[in-house]
mmCIF file with all atom_site columns, C-alpha atoms in Angstrom:
data_model
loop_
_atom_site.group_PDB
_atom_site.id
_atom_site.type_symbol
_atom_site.label_atom_id
_atom_site.label_alt_id
_atom_site.label_comp_id
_atom_site.label_asym_id
_atom_site.label_entity_id
_atom_site.label_seq_id
_atom_site.pdbx_PDB_ins_code
_atom_site.Cartn_x
_atom_site.Cartn_y
_atom_site.Cartn_z
_atom_site.occupancy
_atom_site.B_iso_or_equiv
_atom_site.pdbx_formal_charge
_atom_site.auth_seq_id
_atom_site.auth_comp_id
_atom_site.auth_asym_id
_atom_site.auth_atom_id
_atom_site.pdbx_PDB_model_num
ATOM 1   C CA . ASP A 1 1   ? 30.979 3.781   -12.749 1.00 94.00 ? 5   ASP A CA 1
ATOM 2   C CA . ILE A 1 2   ? 27.729 4.499   -10.945 1.00 97.00 ? 6   ILE A CA 1
ATOM 3   C CA . GLN A 1 3   ? 27.365 2.660   -7.632  1.00 98.00 ? 7   GLN A CA 1
ATOM 4   C CA . MET A 1 4   ? 24.008 1.709   -6.131  1.00 98.00 ? 8   MET A CA 1
ATOM 5   C CA . THR A 1 5   ? 23.207 1.138   -2.471  1.00 98.00 ? 9   THR A CA 1
ATOM 6   C CA . GLN A 1 6   ? 20.028 -0.245  -0.990  1.00 98.00 ? 10  GLN A CA 1
ATOM 7   C CA . SER A 1 7   ? 18.606 -0.077  2.508   1.00 98.00 ? 11  SER A CA 1
ATOM 8   C CA . PRO A 1 8   ? 17.781 -2.026  4.454   1.00 98.00 ? 12  PRO A CA 1
ATOM 9   C CA . SER A 1 9   ? 19.650 -5.128  3.303   1.00 98.00 ? 13  SER A CA 1
ATOM 10  C CA . SER A 1 10  ? 16.915 -7.216  4.880   1.00 97.00 ? 14  SER A CA 1
ATOM 11  C CA . LEU A 1 11  ? 13.698 -6.730  6.768   1.00 97.00 ? 15  LEU A CA 1
ATOM 12  C CA . SER A 1 12  ? 11.101 -8.815  8.526   1.00 97.00 ? 16  SER A CA 1
ATOM 13  C CA . ALA A 1 13  ? 7.480  -7.855  8.086   1.00 96.00 ? 17  ALA A CA 1
ATOM 14  C CA . SER A 1 14  ? 3.988  -9.190  8.527   1.00 96.00 ? 18  SER A CA 1
ATOM 15  C CA . VAL A 1 15  ? 1.206  -9.612  6.011   1.00 96.00 ? 19  VAL A CA 1
ATOM 16  C CA . GLY A 1 16  ? -0.591 -6.300  5.694   1.00 96.00 ? 20  GLY A CA 1
ATOM 17  C CA . ASP A 1 17  ? 2.442  -4.187  6.634   1.00 97.00 ? 21  ASP A CA 1
ATOM 18  C CA . ARG A 1 18  ? 3.562  -1.216  4.599   1.00 98.00 ? 22  ARG A CA 1
ATOM 19  C CA . VAL A 1 19  ? 7.137  -1.761  3.412   1.00 98.00 ? 23  VAL A CA 1
ATOM 20  C CA . THR A 1 20  ? 9.554  0.802   2.008   1.00 98.00 ? 24  THR A CA 1
ATOM 21  C CA . ILE A 1 21  ? 12.914 0.051   0.400   1.00 98.00 ? 25  ILE A CA 1
ATOM 22  C CA . THR A 1 22  ? 15.379 2.789   -0.543  1.00 98.00 ? 26  THR A CA 1
ATOM 23  C CA . CYS A 1 23  ? 17.926 2.817   -3.326  1.00 98.00 ? 27  CYS A CA 1
ATOM 24  C CA . ARG A 1 24  ? 20.604 5.501   -3.697  1.00 98.00 ? 28  ARG A CA 1
ATOM 25  C CA . ALA A 1 25  ? 22.831 6.235   -6.681  1.00 98.00 ? 29  ALA A CA 1
ATOM 26  C CA . SER A 1 26  ? 26.369 7.585   -6.395  1.00 98.00 ? 30  SER A CA 1
ATOM 27  C CA . GLN A 1 27  ? 25.501 10.278  -8.940  1.00 98.00 ? 31  GLN A CA 1
ATOM 28  C CA . GLY A 1 28  ? 22.356 11.604  -10.536 1.00 97.00 ? 32  GLY A CA 1
ATOM 29  C CA . ILE A 1 29  ? 20.580 9.150   -12.850 1.00 97.00 ? 33  ILE A CA 1
ATOM 30  C CA . ARG A 1 30  ? 17.428 11.181  -13.674 1.00 95.00 ? 34  ARG A CA 1
ATOM 31  C CA . ASN A 1 31  ? 14.678 8.554   -13.358 1.00 94.00 ? 35  ASN A CA 1
ATOM 32  C CA . ASP A 1 32  ? 16.559 5.785   -15.186 1.00 96.00 ? 36  ASP A CA 1
ATOM 33  C CA . LEU A 1 33  ? 15.776 3.158   -12.583 1.00 97.00 ? 37  LEU A CA 1
ATOM 34  C CA . GLY A 1 34  ? 13.797 -0.051  -12.356 1.00 97.00 ? 38  GLY A CA 1
ATOM 35  C CA . TRP A 1 35  ? 12.761 -2.279  -9.471  1.00 98.00 ? 39  TRP A CA 1
ATOM 36  C CA . TYR A 1 36  ? 12.787 -6.076  -9.680  1.00 98.00 ? 40  TYR A CA 1
ATOM 37  C CA . GLN A 1 37  ? 11.429 -8.860  -7.513  1.00 98.00 ? 41  GLN A CA 1
ATOM 38  C CA . GLN A 1 38  ? 13.234 -12.184 -7.345  1.00 98.00 ? 42  GLN A CA 1
ATOM 39  C CA . LYS A 1 39  ? 12.017 -15.359 -5.688  1.00 98.00 ? 43  LYS A CA 1
ATOM 40  C CA . PRO A 1 40  ? 14.363 -18.277 -4.911  1.00 96.00 ? 44  PRO A CA 1
ATOM 41  C CA . GLY A 1 41  ? 15.376 -20.227 -7.993  1.00 96.00 ? 45  GLY A CA 1
ATOM 42  C CA . LYS A 1 42  ? 13.571 -17.842 -10.336 1.00 98.00 ? 46  LYS A CA 1
ATOM 43  C CA . ALA A 1 43  ? 14.576 -15.057 -12.690 1.00 98.00 ? 47  ALA A CA 1
ATOM 44  C CA . PRO A 1 44  ? 13.897 -11.484 -11.582 1.00 98.00 ? 48  PRO A CA 1
ATOM 45  C CA . LYS A 1 45  ? 10.618 -9.885  -12.558 1.00 98.00 ? 49  LYS A CA 1
ATOM 46  C CA . ARG A 1 46  ? 10.294 -6.176  -13.283 1.00 98.00 ? 50  ARG A CA 1
ATOM 47  C CA . LEU A 1 47  ? 7.836  -4.313  -11.062 1.00 98.00 ? 51  LEU A CA 1
ATOM 48  C CA . ILE A 1 48  ? 8.592  -0.666  -11.799 1.00 97.00 ? 52  ILE A CA 1
ATOM 49  C CA . TYR A 1 49  ? 10.313 1.170   -14.658 1.00 95.00 ? 53  TYR A CA 1
ATOM 50  C CA . ALA A 1 50  ? 11.229 4.831   -15.103 1.00 95.00 ? 54  ALA A CA 1
ATOM 51  C CA . ALA A 1 51  ? 11.360 5.003   -11.288 1.00 96.00 ? 55  ALA A CA 1
ATOM 52  C CA . SER A 1 52  ? 7.602  5.261   -10.844 1.00 95.00 ? 56  SER A CA 1
ATOM 53  C CA . SER A 1 53  ? 5.787  3.546   -13.722 1.00 95.00 ? 57  SER A CA 1
ATOM 54  C CA . LEU A 1 54  ? 4.052  0.299   -12.837 1.00 96.00 ? 58  LEU A CA 1
ATOM 55  C CA . GLN A 1 55  ? 4.857  -2.631  -15.110 1.00 96.00 ? 59  GLN A CA 1
ATOM 56  C CA . SER A 1 56  ? 1.767  -4.049  -16.780 1.00 95.00 ? 60  SER A CA 1
ATOM 57  C CA . GLY A 1 57  ? 0.229  -6.862  -14.751 1.00 97.00 ? 61  GLY A CA 1
ATOM 58  C CA . VAL A 1 58  ? 1.911  -5.873  -11.476 1.00 98.00 ? 62  VAL A CA 1
ATOM 59  C CA . PRO A 1 59  ? -0.463 -5.269  -8.528  1.00 98.00 ? 63  PRO A CA 1
ATOM 60  C CA . SER A 1 60  ? -1.117 -1.648  -7.640  1.00 98.00 ? 64  SER A CA 1
ATOM 61  C CA . ARG A 1 61  ? 0.126  -2.171  -4.070  1.00 98.00 ? 65  ARG A CA 1
ATOM 62  C CA . PHE A 1 62  ? 3.606  -1.726  -5.561  1.00 98.00 ? 66  PHE A CA 1
ATOM 63  C CA . SER A 1 63  ? 4.718  1.833   -6.226  1.00 98.00 ? 67  SER A CA 1
ATOM 64  C CA . GLY A 1 64  ? 7.960  3.638   -6.912  1.00 98.00 ? 68  GLY A CA 1
ATOM 65  C CA . SER A 1 65  ? 9.128  7.188   -6.486  1.00 98.00 ? 69  SER A CA 1
ATOM 66  C CA . GLY A 1 66  ? 12.205 9.335   -6.688  1.00 97.00 ? 70  GLY A CA 1
ATOM 67  C CA . SER A 1 67  ? 14.524 10.975  -9.146  1.00 96.00 ? 71  SER A CA 1
ATOM 68  C CA . GLY A 1 68  ? 18.169 11.954  -9.269  1.00 97.00 ? 72  GLY A CA 1
ATOM 69  C CA . THR A 1 69  ? 19.959 9.963   -6.585  1.00 98.00 ? 73  THR A CA 1
ATOM 70  C CA . GLU A 1 70  ? 17.284 8.692   -4.198  1.00 98.00 ? 74  GLU A CA 1
ATOM 71  C CA . PHE A 1 71  ? 14.503 6.254   -4.988  1.00 98.00 ? 75  PHE A CA 1
ATOM 72  C CA . THR A 1 72  ? 11.959 4.229   -3.040  1.00 98.00 ? 76  THR A CA 1
ATOM 73  C CA . LEU A 1 73  ? 9.898  1.140   -3.641  1.00 98.00 ? 77  LEU A CA 1
ATOM 74  C CA . THR A 1 74  ? 6.793  0.876   -1.477  1.00 98.00 ? 78  THR A CA 1
ATOM 75  C CA . ILE A 1 75  ? 4.532  -2.096  -0.956  1.00 98.00 ? 79  ILE A CA 1
ATOM 76  C CA . SER A 1 76  ? 1.372  -0.660  0.552   1.00 98.00 ? 80  SER A CA 1
ATOM 77  C CA . SER A 1 77  ? 0.033  -3.876  2.098   1.00 97.00 ? 81  SER A CA 1
ATOM 78  C CA . LEU A 1 78  ? 2.403  -6.829  2.073   1.00 97.00 ? 82  LEU A CA 1
ATOM 79  C CA . GLN A 1 79  ? 0.922  -10.062 0.751   1.00 96.00 ? 83  GLN A CA 1
ATOM 80  C CA . PRO A 1 80  ? 2.224  -13.616 1.268   1.00 94.00 ? 84  PRO A CA 1
ATOM 81  C CA . GLU A 1 81  ? 3.466  -13.772 -2.322  1.00 96.00 ? 85  GLU A CA 1
ATOM 82  C CA . ASP A 1 82  ? 5.578  -10.620 -1.820  1.00 97.00 ? 86  ASP A CA 1
ATOM 83  C CA . PHE A 1 83  ? 8.178  -12.299 0.378   1.00 93.00 ? 87  PHE A CA 1
ATOM 84  C CA . ALA A 1 84  ? 11.197 -12.150 -1.924  1.00 97.00 ? 88  ALA A CA 1
ATOM 85  C CA . THR A 1 85  ? 14.383 -10.211 -2.644  1.00 98.00 ? 89  THR A CA 1
ATOM 86  C CA . TYR A 1 86  ? 14.088 -6.824  -4.312  1.00 98.00 ? 90  TYR A CA 1
ATOM 87  C CA . TYR A 1 87  ? 16.731 -5.176  -6.497  1.00 98.00 ? 91  TYR A CA 1
ATOM 88  C CA . CYS A 1 88  ? 17.009 -1.756  -8.044  1.00 98.00 ? 92  CYS A CA 1
ATOM 89  C CA . LEU A 1 89  ? 18.766 -1.314  -11.389 1.00 98.00 ? 93  LEU A CA 1
ATOM 90  C CA . GLN A 1 90  ? 20.121 1.927   -12.808 1.00 98.00 ? 94  GLN A CA 1
ATOM 91  C CA . HIS A 1 91  ? 20.463 2.211   -16.571 1.00 96.00 ? 95  HIS A CA 1
ATOM 92  C CA . ASN A 1 92  ? 21.515 5.832   -16.943 1.00 95.00 ? 96  ASN A CA 1
ATOM 93  C CA . SER A 1 93  ? 25.154 4.915   -17.542 1.00 94.00 ? 97  SER A CA 1
ATOM 94  C CA . LEU A 1 94  ? 25.709 1.276   -18.397 1.00 95.00 ? 98  LEU A CA 1
ATOM 95  C CA . PHE A 1 95  ? 23.803 -0.855  -15.877 1.00 97.00 ? 99  PHE A CA 1
ATOM 96  C CA . THR A 1 96  ? 24.279 -1.353  -12.143 1.00 98.00 ? 100 THR A CA 1
ATOM 97  C CA . PHE A 1 97  ? 22.186 -3.388  -9.740  1.00 98.00 ? 101 PHE A CA 1
ATOM 98  C CA . GLY A 1 98  ? 21.754 -2.578  -6.102  1.00 98.00 ? 102 GLY A CA 1
ATOM 99  C CA . PRO A 1 99  ? 22.848 -5.234  -3.589  1.00 98.00 ? 103 PRO A CA 1
ATOM 100 C CA . GLY A 1 100 ? 19.282 -6.309  -2.869  1.00 98.00 ? 104 GLY A CA 1
ATOM 101 C CA . THR A 1 101 ? 16.787 -6.231  0.007   1.00 98.00 ? 105 THR A CA 1
ATOM 102 C CA . LYS A 1 102 ? 15.435 -9.504  1.335   1.00 98.00 ? 106 LYS A CA 1
ATOM 103 C CA . VAL A 1 103 ? 11.896 -9.302  2.682   1.00 98.00 ? 107 VAL A CA 1
ATOM 104 C CA . ASP A 1 104 ? 10.947 -12.198 4.920   1.00 95.00 ? 108 ASP A CA 1
ATOM 105 C CA . ILE A 1 105 ? 8.166  -13.174 7.255   1.00 88.00 ? 109 ILE A CA 1
ATOM 106 C CA . LYS A 1 106 ? 8.153  -11.762 10.762  1.00 87.00 ? 110 LYS A CA 1
ATOM 107 C CA . GLN B 2 1   ? 5.144  -13.793 -26.559 1.00 95.00 ? 14  GLN B CA 1
ATOM 108 C CA . VAL B 2 2   ? 8.670  -12.744 -25.677 1.00 97.00 ? 15  VAL B CA 1
ATOM 109 C CA . THR B 2 3   ? 11.005 -15.495 -24.524 1.00 98.00 ? 16  THR B CA 1
ATOM 110 C CA . LEU B 2 4   ? 14.743 -15.774 -23.984 1.00 98.00 ? 17  LEU B CA 1
ATOM 111 C CA . LYS B 2 5   ? 16.580 -19.012 -23.321 1.00 98.00 ? 18  LYS B CA 1
ATOM 112 C CA . GLU B 2 6   ? 20.178 -19.483 -22.237 1.00 98.00 ? 19  GLU B CA 1
ATOM 113 C CA . SER B 2 7   ? 22.234 -22.494 -23.258 1.00 98.00 ? 20  SER B CA 1
ATOM 114 C CA . GLY B 2 8   ? 25.788 -23.609 -22.666 1.00 97.00 ? 21  GLY B CA 1
ATOM 115 C CA . PRO B 2 9   ? 27.954 -25.870 -20.538 1.00 98.00 ? 22  PRO B CA 1
ATOM 116 C CA . VAL B 2 10  ? 26.962 -26.719 -17.007 1.00 98.00 ? 23  VAL B CA 1
ATOM 117 C CA . LEU B 2 11  ? 30.567 -27.279 -15.946 1.00 98.00 ? 24  LEU B CA 1
ATOM 118 C CA . VAL B 2 12  ? 33.785 -25.620 -17.066 1.00 98.00 ? 25  VAL B CA 1
ATOM 119 C CA . LYS B 2 13  ? 37.331 -26.037 -15.823 1.00 98.00 ? 26  LYS B CA 1
ATOM 120 C CA . PRO B 2 14  ? 39.449 -23.208 -14.441 1.00 98.00 ? 27  PRO B CA 1
ATOM 121 C CA . THR B 2 15  ? 41.274 -21.232 -17.180 1.00 97.00 ? 28  THR B CA 1
ATOM 122 C CA . GLU B 2 16  ? 38.835 -22.443 -19.848 1.00 98.00 ? 29  GLU B CA 1
ATOM 123 C CA . THR B 2 17  ? 36.652 -20.123 -21.955 1.00 98.00 ? 30  THR B CA 1
ATOM 124 C CA . LEU B 2 18  ? 32.899 -20.112 -21.358 1.00 98.00 ? 31  LEU B CA 1
ATOM 125 C CA . THR B 2 19  ? 30.564 -19.673 -24.313 1.00 98.00 ? 32  THR B CA 1
ATOM 126 C CA . LEU B 2 20  ? 26.874 -19.020 -23.634 1.00 98.00 ? 33  LEU B CA 1
ATOM 127 C CA . THR B 2 21  ? 24.105 -18.598 -26.171 1.00 98.00 ? 34  THR B CA 1
ATOM 128 C CA . CYS B 2 22  ? 20.862 -16.714 -25.694 1.00 98.00 ? 35  CYS B CA 1
ATOM 129 C CA . THR B 2 23  ? 18.119 -17.640 -28.165 1.00 98.00 ? 36  THR B CA 1
ATOM 130 C CA . VAL B 2 24  ? 15.265 -15.165 -28.327 1.00 98.00 ? 37  VAL B CA 1
ATOM 131 C CA . SER B 2 25  ? 11.758 -15.310 -29.724 1.00 98.00 ? 38  SER B CA 1
ATOM 132 C CA . GLY B 2 26  ? 8.850  -12.923 -29.877 1.00 97.00 ? 39  GLY B CA 1
ATOM 133 C CA . PHE B 2 27  ? 11.067 -10.024 -30.961 1.00 97.00 ? 40  PHE B CA 1
ATOM 134 C CA . SER B 2 28  ? 13.827 -9.412  -33.479 1.00 97.00 ? 41  SER B CA 1
ATOM 135 C CA . LEU B 2 29  ? 17.465 -8.585  -32.778 1.00 97.00 ? 42  LEU B CA 1
ATOM 136 C CA . SER B 2 30  ? 17.185 -6.144  -35.702 1.00 96.00 ? 43  SER B CA 1
ATOM 137 C CA . ASN B 2 31  ? 14.604 -4.052  -33.844 1.00 94.00 ? 44  ASN B CA 1
ATOM 138 C CA . ALA B 2 32  ? 16.193 -0.649  -33.287 1.00 93.00 ? 45  ALA B CA 1
ATOM 139 C CA . ARG B 2 33  ? 14.402 -0.210  -29.946 1.00 93.00 ? 46  ARG B CA 1
ATOM 140 C CA . MET B 2 34  ? 15.675 -3.424  -28.392 1.00 95.00 ? 47  MET B CA 1
ATOM 141 C CA . GLY B 2 35  ? 18.833 -5.116  -27.248 1.00 97.00 ? 48  GLY B CA 1
ATOM 142 C CA . VAL B 2 36  ? 20.014 -8.055  -25.152 1.00 98.00 ? 49  VAL B CA 1
ATOM 143 C CA . SER B 2 37  ? 21.986 -8.036  -21.949 1.00 98.00 ? 50  SER B CA 1
ATOM 144 C CA . TRP B 2 38  ? 23.847 -10.706 -19.976 1.00 98.00 ? 51  TRP B CA 1
ATOM 145 C CA . ILE B 2 39  ? 23.648 -10.716 -16.183 1.00 98.00 ? 52  ILE B CA 1
ATOM 146 C CA . ARG B 2 40  ? 24.978 -13.185 -13.641 1.00 98.00 ? 53  ARG B CA 1
ATOM 147 C CA . GLN B 2 41  ? 24.248 -14.120 -10.046 1.00 98.00 ? 54  GLN B CA 1
ATOM 148 C CA . PRO B 2 42  ? 26.617 -16.185 -7.870  1.00 98.00 ? 55  PRO B CA 1
ATOM 149 C CA . PRO B 2 43  ? 24.803 -18.524 -5.483  1.00 98.00 ? 56  PRO B CA 1
ATOM 150 C CA . GLY B 2 44  ? 23.228 -16.515 -2.675  1.00 96.00 ? 57  GLY B CA 1
ATOM 151 C CA . LYS B 2 45  ? 24.579 -13.220 -3.991  1.00 98.00 ? 58  LYS B CA 1
ATOM 152 C CA . ALA B 2 46  ? 23.391 -10.191 -5.896  1.00 98.00 ? 59  ALA B CA 1
ATOM 153 C CA . LEU B 2 47  ? 22.839 -9.664  -9.592  1.00 98.00 ? 60  LEU B CA 1
ATOM 154 C CA . GLU B 2 48  ? 25.752 -8.362  -11.677 1.00 98.00 ? 61  GLU B CA 1
ATOM 155 C CA . TRP B 2 49  ? 25.389 -6.823  -15.140 1.00 98.00 ? 62  TRP B CA 1
ATOM 156 C CA . LEU B 2 50  ? 27.986 -8.119  -17.611 1.00 98.00 ? 63  LEU B CA 1
ATOM 157 C CA . ALA B 2 51  ? 27.379 -6.809  -21.135 1.00 98.00 ? 64  ALA B CA 1
ATOM 158 C CA . HIS B 2 52  ? 24.820 -5.760  -23.706 1.00 98.00 ? 65  HIS B CA 1
ATOM 159 C CA . ILE B 2 53  ? 24.399 -5.479  -27.461 1.00 98.00 ? 66  ILE B CA 1
ATOM 160 C CA . PHE B 2 54  ? 21.946 -3.604  -29.671 1.00 96.00 ? 67  PHE B CA 1
ATOM 161 C CA . SER B 2 55  ? 20.681 -3.917  -33.229 1.00 94.00 ? 68  SER B CA 1
ATOM 162 C CA . ASN B 2 56  ? 23.252 -1.440  -34.552 1.00 94.00 ? 69  ASN B CA 1
ATOM 163 C CA . ASP B 2 57  ? 25.972 -3.605  -32.971 1.00 95.00 ? 70  ASP B CA 1
ATOM 164 C CA . GLU B 2 58  ? 26.566 -1.126  -30.144 1.00 95.00 ? 71  GLU B CA 1
ATOM 165 C CA . LYS B 2 59  ? 28.252 -3.108  -27.374 1.00 97.00 ? 72  LYS B CA 1
ATOM 166 C CA . SER B 2 60  ? 29.104 -2.304  -23.766 1.00 97.00 ? 73  SER B CA 1
ATOM 167 C CA . TYR B 2 61  ? 30.866 -4.273  -21.064 1.00 98.00 ? 74  TYR B CA 1
ATOM 168 C CA . SER B 2 62  ? 31.214 -4.275  -17.294 1.00 97.00 ? 75  SER B CA 1
ATOM 169 C CA . THR B 2 63  ? 34.288 -2.230  -16.433 1.00 97.00 ? 76  THR B CA 1
ATOM 170 C CA . SER B 2 64  ? 35.623 -4.891  -14.082 1.00 97.00 ? 77  SER B CA 1
ATOM 171 C CA . LEU B 2 65  ? 35.230 -7.778  -16.555 1.00 98.00 ? 78  LEU B CA 1
ATOM 172 C CA . LYS B 2 66  ? 35.748 -5.991  -19.856 1.00 97.00 ? 79  LYS B CA 1
ATOM 173 C CA . SER B 2 67  ? 39.057 -7.692  -20.661 1.00 98.00 ? 80  SER B CA 1
ATOM 174 C CA . ARG B 2 68  ? 37.473 -11.149 -20.419 1.00 98.00 ? 81  ARG B CA 1
ATOM 175 C CA . LEU B 2 69  ? 34.138 -10.640 -22.176 1.00 98.00 ? 82  LEU B CA 1
ATOM 176 C CA . THR B 2 70  ? 33.008 -10.624 -25.781 1.00 98.00 ? 83  THR B CA 1
ATOM 177 C CA . ILE B 2 71  ? 29.387 -10.264 -26.869 1.00 98.00 ? 84  ILE B CA 1
ATOM 178 C CA . SER B 2 72  ? 28.098 -10.835 -30.388 1.00 98.00 ? 85  SER B CA 1
ATOM 179 C CA . LYS B 2 73  ? 24.861 -11.567 -32.186 1.00 98.00 ? 86  LYS B CA 1
ATOM 180 C CA . ASP B 2 74  ? 23.541 -13.541 -35.116 1.00 97.00 ? 87  ASP B CA 1
ATOM 181 C CA . THR B 2 75  ? 20.337 -11.797 -36.117 1.00 97.00 ? 88  THR B CA 1
ATOM 182 C CA . SER B 2 76  ? 19.327 -14.504 -38.589 1.00 96.00 ? 89  SER B CA 1
ATOM 183 C CA . LYS B 2 77  ? 19.457 -17.114 -35.838 1.00 98.00 ? 90  LYS B CA 1
ATOM 184 C CA . SER B 2 78  ? 17.968 -14.808 -33.162 1.00 98.00 ? 91  SER B CA 1
ATOM 185 C CA . GLN B 2 79  ? 20.964 -15.535 -30.975 1.00 98.00 ? 92  GLN B CA 1
ATOM 186 C CA . VAL B 2 80  ? 23.281 -13.524 -28.769 1.00 98.00 ? 93  VAL B CA 1
ATOM 187 C CA . VAL B 2 81  ? 26.552 -15.122 -27.688 1.00 98.00 ? 94  VAL B CA 1
ATOM 188 C CA . LEU B 2 82  ? 28.684 -14.228 -24.681 1.00 98.00 ? 95  LEU B CA 1
ATOM 189 C CA . THR B 2 83  ? 32.204 -15.530 -24.219 1.00 98.00 ? 96  THR B CA 1
ATOM 190 C CA . MET B 2 84  ? 34.143 -15.191 -20.983 1.00 98.00 ? 97  MET B CA 1
ATOM 191 C CA . THR B 2 85  ? 37.792 -16.173 -20.937 1.00 98.00 ? 98  THR B CA 1
ATOM 192 C CA . ASN B 2 86  ? 40.004 -17.518 -18.166 1.00 98.00 ? 99  ASN B CA 1
ATOM 193 C CA . MET B 2 87  ? 37.192 -18.869 -16.011 1.00 98.00 ? 100 MET B CA 1
ATOM 194 C CA . ASP B 2 88  ? 37.751 -19.145 -12.269 1.00 98.00 ? 101 ASP B CA 1
ATOM 195 C CA . PRO B 2 89  ? 35.713 -20.778 -9.469  1.00 98.00 ? 102 PRO B CA 1
ATOM 196 C CA . VAL B 2 90  ? 34.525 -17.304 -8.409  1.00 98.00 ? 103 VAL B CA 1
ATOM 197 C CA . ASP B 2 91  ? 32.727 -17.115 -11.778 1.00 98.00 ? 104 ASP B CA 1
ATOM 198 C CA . THR B 2 92  ? 30.385 -19.898 -10.672 1.00 98.00 ? 105 THR B CA 1
ATOM 199 C CA . ALA B 2 93  ? 26.943 -18.355 -11.079 1.00 98.00 ? 106 ALA B CA 1
ATOM 200 C CA . THR B 2 94  ? 23.580 -18.472 -12.755 1.00 98.00 ? 107 THR B CA 1
ATOM 201 C CA . TYR B 2 95  ? 23.899 -16.586 -16.024 1.00 98.00 ? 108 TYR B CA 1
ATOM 202 C CA . TYR B 2 96  ? 20.831 -14.793 -17.375 1.00 98.00 ? 109 TYR B CA 1
ATOM 203 C CA . CYS B 2 97  ? 20.121 -13.089 -20.643 1.00 98.00 ? 110 CYS B CA 1
ATOM 204 C CA . ALA B 2 98  ? 17.481 -10.384 -20.705 1.00 98.00 ? 111 ALA B CA 1
ATOM 205 C CA . ARG B 2 99  ? 15.846 -8.024  -23.163 1.00 98.00 ? 112 ARG B CA 1
ATOM 206 C CA . ILE B 2 100 ? 16.553 -4.315  -23.098 1.00 97.00 ? 113 ILE B CA 1
ATOM 207 C CA . ILE B 2 101 ? 13.855 -2.065  -24.449 1.00 95.00 ? 114 ILE B CA 1
ATOM 208 C CA . TYR B 2 102 ? 13.795 1.632   -25.160 1.00 92.00 ? 115 TYR B CA 1
ATOM 209 C CA . TYR B 2 103 ? 10.939 3.638   -23.711 1.00 86.00 ? 116 TYR B CA 1
ATOM 210 C CA . ASP B 2 104 ? 9.894  7.279   -23.660 1.00 85.00 ? 117 ASP B CA 1
ATOM 211 C CA . SER B 2 105 ? 10.735 8.828   -20.325 1.00 77.00 ? 118 SER B CA 1
ATOM 212 C CA . SER B 2 106 ? 9.802  12.422  -19.603 1.00 77.00 ? 119 SER B CA 1
ATOM 213 C CA . GLY B 2 107 ? 10.800 13.602  -23.053 1.00 80.00 ? 120 GLY B CA 1
ATOM 214 C CA . TYR B 2 108 ? 13.870 11.492  -23.696 1.00 82.00 ? 121 TYR B CA 1
ATOM 215 C CA . LEU B 2 109 ? 14.545 7.925   -24.707 1.00 83.00 ? 122 LEU B CA 1
ATOM 216 C CA . SER B 2 110 ? 15.666 5.670   -21.900 1.00 87.00 ? 123 SER B CA 1
ATOM 217 C CA . ARG B 2 111 ? 16.276 1.935   -21.928 1.00 91.00 ? 124 ARG B CA 1
ATOM 218 C CA . GLY B 2 112 ? 15.681 -0.723  -19.318 1.00 94.00 ? 125 GLY B CA 1
ATOM 219 C CA . ILE B 2 113 ? 15.497 -4.467  -18.876 1.00 97.00 ? 126 ILE B CA 1
ATOM 220 C CA . ASP B 2 114 ? 12.067 -6.041  -19.082 1.00 96.00 ? 127 ASP B CA 1
ATOM 221 C CA . TYR B 2 115 ? 12.011 -9.763  -19.957 1.00 97.00 ? 128 TYR B CA 1
ATOM 222 C CA . TRP B 2 116 ? 14.474 -12.315 -18.561 1.00 98.00 ? 129 TRP B CA 1
ATOM 223 C CA . GLY B 2 117 ? 15.462 -15.835 -19.496 1.00 98.00 ? 130 GLY B CA 1
ATOM 224 C CA . GLN B 2 118 ? 15.208 -18.609 -16.926 1.00 98.00 ? 131 GLN B CA 1
ATOM 225 C CA . GLY B 2 119 ? 18.964 -18.606 -16.340 1.00 98.00 ? 132 GLY B CA 1
ATOM 226 C CA . THR B 2 120 ? 21.602 -21.312 -16.582 1.00 98.00 ? 133 THR B CA 1
ATOM 227 C CA . LEU B 2 121 ? 23.882 -22.383 -13.742 1.00 98.00 ? 134 LEU B CA 1
ATOM 228 C CA . VAL B 2 122 ? 27.548 -22.601 -14.672 1.00 98.00 ? 135 VAL B CA 1
ATOM 229 C CA . THR B 2 123 ? 29.944 -24.221 -12.229 1.00 98.00 ? 136 THR B CA 1
ATOM 230 C CA . VAL B 2 124 ? 33.687 -23.681 -12.528 1.00 98.00 ? 137 VAL B CA 1
ATOM 231 C CA . SER B 2 125 ? 35.613 -26.562 -11.050 1.00 97.00 ? 138 SER B CA 1
ATOM 232 C CA . SER B 2 126 ? 38.435 -28.902 -11.944 1.00 96.00 ? 139 SER B CA 1
#
C-alpha cells in the first residue's frame, strides 16, 4: 500500500502569511493527488485536484504543485477563514490520506 | 446539484454489524465516470479511506479492513451500502460517503474524490 506523510503536522501563522504544506508518497503516484480543507465538525472540501488544478470556486491564493513523490500546497496570503486542517489524498493506487496539517492562529 | 447523505445507527454494540447507507442525488450510480467511496474519521484523528464502488460494480477495500467490509449499490434507489462486521469501540468515528469522479489528467484518466456527504457519527459502546 502507498503511505502518505505530511509536514508539518501543525503550524501557527498570522493573517497575511505565506504557508506551505508538504505531502510525500512512499512511491511515485504521478500527479494523482488532491488537497482538502476540513473545518471542525464539517466534511472536507476539495481545494486542488491533479496535484495543481484549482477546484472551481476555490480562491486563487491556494495553489498546488509537485509530481511523483513530493507535493506542496501553498496558501499565498493566509486569511481568517483558512484556519483549518489540511489533508492530501493519493488516488494512484486505491486511496490514502495523509495524516493532516493543522493550521492555527499565531 | 450533487448531494450525498449518510444514514444508519448512531450507536452499535461491540461485535455487532454496522450497516450504513449513502443516498445520492444530482448524479447517477450508473454513470461510468463516477463512483462512491466510504471514508471514516475517529474523533480528533485523521481521515481513513475504507472502500469504493463504481458503476461496473468494480469494488475495492482498505487492505487493513478488507475482511470486515462489504460495499454494494442499488442503482435504482441511488444508494450505496457499506457493512462492517465485528464492530469494536475503536471503530467509533464519523463515517462519510463521497463521490469519485474520473477526470483527464495529462493524457490519462485519473479519478479523485470531489463531493462529500455531511457525515454520520457512529459510536460503538455496550
